[in-house]
PDB file of C-alpha atoms in Angstrom:
ATOM      1  CA  MET A   1      98.813 122.345  99.469  1.00  0.00           C
ATOM      2  CA  GLY A   2      98.900 118.837  98.026  1.00  0.00           C
ATOM      3  CA  THR A   3      95.106 118.685  97.843  1.00  0.00           C
ATOM      4  CA  ILE A   4      94.869 121.823  95.678  1.00  0.00           C
ATOM      5  CA  ALA A   5      97.840 120.764  93.542  1.00  0.00           C
ATOM      6  CA  ASN A   6      96.227 117.355  93.044  1.00  0.00           C
ATOM      7  CA  ILE A   7      93.001 118.872  91.728  1.00  0.00           C
ATOM      8  CA  ILE A   8      94.826 121.121  89.261  1.00  0.00           C
ATOM      9  CA  VAL A   9      97.537 118.695  88.134  1.00  0.00           C
ATOM     10  CA  VAL A  10      95.177 115.745  87.647  1.00  0.00           C
ATOM     11  CA  ALA A  11      92.716 117.826  85.618  1.00  0.00           C
ATOM     12  CA  ILE A  12      95.457 119.184  83.361  1.00  0.00           C
ATOM     13  CA  ALA A  13      97.118 115.770  83.002  1.00  0.00           C
ATOM     14  CA  ILE A  14      93.831 114.186  81.921  1.00  0.00           C
ATOM     15  CA  ASP A  15      93.088 116.934  79.402  1.00  0.00           C
ATOM     16  CA  VAL A  16      96.592 116.740  77.916  1.00  0.00           C
ATOM     17  CA  THR A  17      97.085 112.966  77.819  1.00  0.00           C
ATOM     18  CA  ILE A  18      93.695 111.605  76.737  1.00  0.00           C
ATOM     19  CA  PRO A  19      94.061 112.846  73.139  1.00  0.00           C
ATOM     20  CA  MET A  20      97.499 111.161  72.984  1.00  0.00           C
ATOM     21  CA  LEU A  21      96.370 107.741  74.156  1.00  0.00           C
ATOM     22  CA  PRO A  22      95.939 105.098  71.479  1.00  0.00           C
ATOM     23  CA  GLN A  23      92.474 103.776  70.775  1.00  0.00           C
ATOM     24  CA  PRO A  24      92.584 100.020  71.396  1.00  0.00           C
ATOM     25  CA  THR A  25      91.801  98.015  68.270  1.00  0.00           C
ATOM     26  CA  GLY A  26      90.359  94.970  69.994  1.00  0.00           C
ATOM     27  CA  PHE A  27      88.947  93.680  73.242  1.00  0.00           C
ATOM     28  CA  ALA A  28      92.270  92.294  74.499  1.00  0.00           C
ATOM     29  CA  MET A  29      94.042  95.610  73.941  1.00  0.00           C
ATOM     30  CA  ALA A  30      91.176  97.513  75.587  1.00  0.00           C
ATOM     31  CA  MET A  31      91.397  95.219  78.623  1.00  0.00           C
ATOM     32  CA  ALA A  32      95.183  95.595  78.791  1.00  0.00           C
ATOM     33  CA  GLN A  33      94.958  99.384  78.541  1.00  0.00           C
ATOM     34  CA  SER A  34      92.258  99.486  81.235  1.00  0.00           C
ATOM     35  CA  LEU A  35      94.205  97.230  83.589  1.00  0.00           C
ATOM     36  CA  LEU A  36      97.367  99.275  83.094  1.00  0.00           C
ATOM     37  CA  GLY A  37      95.456 102.491  83.780  1.00  0.00           C
ATOM     38  CA  ILE A  38      93.915 101.115  86.970  1.00  0.00           C
ATOM     39  CA  PHE A  39      97.322  99.933  88.181  1.00  0.00           C
ATOM     40  CA  LEU A  40      98.969 103.278  87.378  1.00  0.00           C
ATOM     41  CA  LEU A  41      96.188 105.119  89.217  1.00  0.00           C
ATOM     42  CA  ALA A  42      96.634 102.916  92.297  1.00  0.00           C
ATOM     43  CA  PHE A  43     100.423 103.203  92.246  1.00  0.00           C
ATOM     44  CA  GLY A  44     100.260 106.959  91.682  1.00  0.00           C
ATOM     45  CA  SER A  45      97.850 107.306  94.603  1.00  0.00           C
ATOM     46  CA  ALA A  46     100.255 105.398  96.836  1.00  0.00           C
ATOM     47  CA  LEU A  47     103.163 107.598  95.768  1.00  0.00           C
ATOM     48  CA  TYR A  48     101.477 110.915  96.389  1.00  0.00           C
ATOM     49  CA  LEU A  49      99.705 109.808  99.578  1.00  0.00           C
ATOM     50  CA  THR A  50     103.039 108.798 101.118  1.00  0.00           C
ATOM     51  CA  ALA A  51     104.421 112.265 100.340  1.00  0.00           C
ATOM     52  CA  ASN A  52     102.000 113.509 103.052  1.00  0.00           C
ATOM     53  CA  LEU A  53     101.345 116.845 101.329  1.00  0.00           C
ATOM     54  CA  GLY A  54      97.579 116.374 101.393  1.00  0.00           C
ATOM     55  CA  PRO A  55      95.363 113.943  99.496  1.00  0.00           C
ATOM     56  CA  GLY A  56      93.152 114.686  96.523  1.00  0.00           C
ATOM     57  CA  PRO A  57      89.417 115.005  97.189  1.00  0.00           C
ATOM     58  CA  ARG A  58      88.446 111.339  96.753  1.00  0.00           C
ATOM     59  CA  ASP A  59      91.576 110.132  98.517  1.00  0.00           C
ATOM     60  CA  GLY A  60      90.900 112.605 101.330  1.00  0.00           C
ATOM     61  CA  LEU A  61      87.454 111.108 101.753  1.00  0.00           C
ATOM     62  CA  MET A  62      89.000 107.632 101.615  1.00  0.00           C
ATOM     63  CA  THR A  63      91.637 108.368 104.256  1.00  0.00           C
ATOM     64  CA  GLY A  64      89.128 110.218 106.448  1.00  0.00           C
ATOM     65  CA  ILE A  65      86.667 107.317 106.432  1.00  0.00           C
ATOM     66  CA  GLN A  66      89.507 104.867 107.058  1.00  0.00           C
ATOM     67  CA  LYS A  67      90.717 106.829 110.090  1.00  0.00           C
ATOM     68  CA  ARG A  68      87.189 107.157 111.538  1.00  0.00           C
ATOM     69  CA  THR A  69      86.140 103.540 110.980  1.00  0.00           C
ATOM     70  CA  ASN A  70      89.502 101.756 111.055  1.00  0.00           C
ATOM     71  CA  TYR A  71      88.296  99.647 108.104  1.00  0.00           C
ATOM     72  CA  PRO A  72      91.036  98.491 105.731  1.00  0.00           C
ATOM     73  CA  ILE A  73      91.883 101.157 103.149  1.00  0.00           C
ATOM     74  CA  GLY A  74      91.114  98.772 100.270  1.00  0.00           C
ATOM     75  CA  TRP A  75      87.579  98.188 101.536  1.00  0.00           C
ATOM     76  CA  VAL A  76      86.991 101.890 102.031  1.00  0.00           C
ATOM     77  CA  ARG A  77      88.207 102.761  98.526  1.00  0.00           C
ATOM     78  CA  THR A  78      86.116  99.981  96.981  1.00  0.00           C
ATOM     79  CA  GLY A  79      83.034 101.196  98.850  1.00  0.00           C
ATOM     80  CA  LEU A  80      83.608 104.747  97.606  1.00  0.00           C
ATOM     81  CA  GLU A  81      84.081 103.594  94.019  1.00  0.00           C
ATOM     82  CA  ILE A  82      80.918 101.464  94.107  1.00  0.00           C
ATOM     83  CA  THR A  83      78.982 104.397  95.588  1.00  0.00           C
ATOM     84  CA  VAL A  84      80.219 106.730  92.846  1.00  0.00           C
ATOM     85  CA  LEU A  85      79.436 104.064  90.221  1.00  0.00           C
ATOM     86  CA  ILE A  86      75.833 103.796  91.449  1.00  0.00           C
ATOM     87  CA  VAL A  87      75.355 107.575  91.592  1.00  0.00           C
ATOM     88  CA  GLY A  88      76.831 107.984  88.113  1.00  0.00           C
ATOM     89  CA  TRP A  89      74.644 105.209  86.720  1.00  0.00           C
ATOM     90  CA  GLN A  90      71.539 106.754  88.316  1.00  0.00           C
ATOM     91  CA  LEU A  91      72.436 110.051  86.627  1.00  0.00           C
ATOM     92  CA  GLY A  92      72.572 108.331  83.242  1.00  0.00           C
ATOM     93  CA  GLY A  93      76.255 107.408  83.059  1.00  0.00           C
ATOM     94  CA  VAL A  94      77.420 104.320  81.207  1.00  0.00           C
ATOM     95  CA  VAL A  95      78.600 101.323  83.218  1.00  0.00           C
ATOM     96  CA  GLY A  96      80.831  98.936  81.319  1.00  0.00           C
ATOM     97  CA  ILE A  97      83.381  96.275  82.128  1.00  0.00           C
ATOM     98  CA  GLY A  98      86.068  98.934  82.627  1.00  0.00           C
ATOM     99  CA  THR A  99      83.833 100.728  85.123  1.00  0.00           C
ATOM    100  CA  LEU A 100      83.365  97.517  87.078  1.00  0.00           C
ATOM    101  CA  MET A 101      87.085  96.685  86.915  1.00  0.00           C
ATOM    102  CA  MET A 102      87.869 100.125  88.306  1.00  0.00           C
ATOM    103  CA  ALA A 103      85.208 100.005  91.021  1.00  0.00           C
ATOM    104  CA  PHE A 104      86.232  96.600  92.326  1.00  0.00           C
ATOM    105  CA  GLY A 105      89.944  96.645  91.497  1.00  0.00           C
ATOM    106  CA  VAL A 106      91.394 100.006  92.459  1.00  0.00           C
ATOM    107  CA  GLY A 107      90.738  99.656  96.207  1.00  0.00           C
ATOM    108  CA  PRO A 108      92.703  96.446  96.696  1.00  0.00           C
ATOM    109  CA  LEU A 109      95.428  97.747  94.375  1.00  0.00           C
ATOM    110  CA  VAL A 110      95.755 101.012  96.311  1.00  0.00           C
ATOM    111  CA  ALA A 111      96.136  98.970  99.513  1.00  0.00           C
ATOM    112  CA  VAL A 112      98.835  96.763  97.971  1.00  0.00           C
ATOM    113  CA  CYS A 113     100.655  99.717  96.403  1.00  0.00           C
ATOM    114  CA  LEU A 114     100.582 101.662  99.695  1.00  0.00           C
ATOM    115  CA  SER A 115     102.101  98.656 101.423  1.00  0.00           C
ATOM    116  CA  VAL A 116     104.842  98.342  98.788  1.00  0.00           C
ATOM    117  CA  VAL A 117     105.640 102.069  98.741  1.00  0.00           C
ATOM    118  CA  ASP A 118     105.638 102.192 102.563  1.00  0.00           C
ATOM    119  CA  ARG A 119     108.015  99.240 102.660  1.00  0.00           C
ATOM    120  CA  PHE A 120     110.526 101.330 100.723  1.00  0.00           C
ATOM    121  CA  GLY A 121     110.110 104.352 102.990  1.00  0.00           C
ATOM    122  CA  GLY A 122     107.505 106.220 100.935  1.00  0.00           C
ATOM    123  CA  VAL A 123     108.195 109.286  98.851  1.00  0.00           C
ATOM    124  CA  ALA A 124     108.932 111.519 101.829  1.00  0.00           C
ATOM    125  CA  GLY A 125     111.004 108.912 103.621  1.00  0.00           C
ATOM    126  CA  GLY A 126     108.191 108.048 106.013  1.00  0.00           C
ATOM    127  CA  ARG A 127     105.057 105.989 106.233  1.00  0.00           C
ATOM    128  CA  SER A 128     101.823 107.165 104.742  1.00  0.00           C
ATOM    129  CA  GLU A 129      99.161 108.592 107.030  1.00  0.00           C
ATOM    130  CA  THR A 130      96.832 105.747 106.002  1.00  0.00           C
ATOM    131  CA  ASN A 131      99.153 103.028 107.246  1.00  0.00           C
ATOM    132  CA  ARG A 132     100.159 104.430 110.619  1.00  0.00           C
TER     133      ARG A 132
END
């Protein structure tokens, strides 16, 4: 249930909020906005993963690989992001500093945020599946 809800809610949230976001006027503001977005994504992932209602597609792949390999969740997420970055670039996508920040930063942040959220009992009052 959570996996399907994630797909729908995230798509709608992106479509609704992107037009409302301010366009940064300089490099410092663009960096700040990017860093905030990466942090919010990592923290949001930790919150909904600890609810144990089912991960979104990329997080499902992340948690599945982590369970099979027993590699740290941060490493797994970083590997997935770098893989997606390379595939996107090969298909003609643009790779900028924000892309690199996301690819190398979200994995460690998801790991830290999962640890913090788990420490407080998670959303559902229990530990996340990824940290058991």
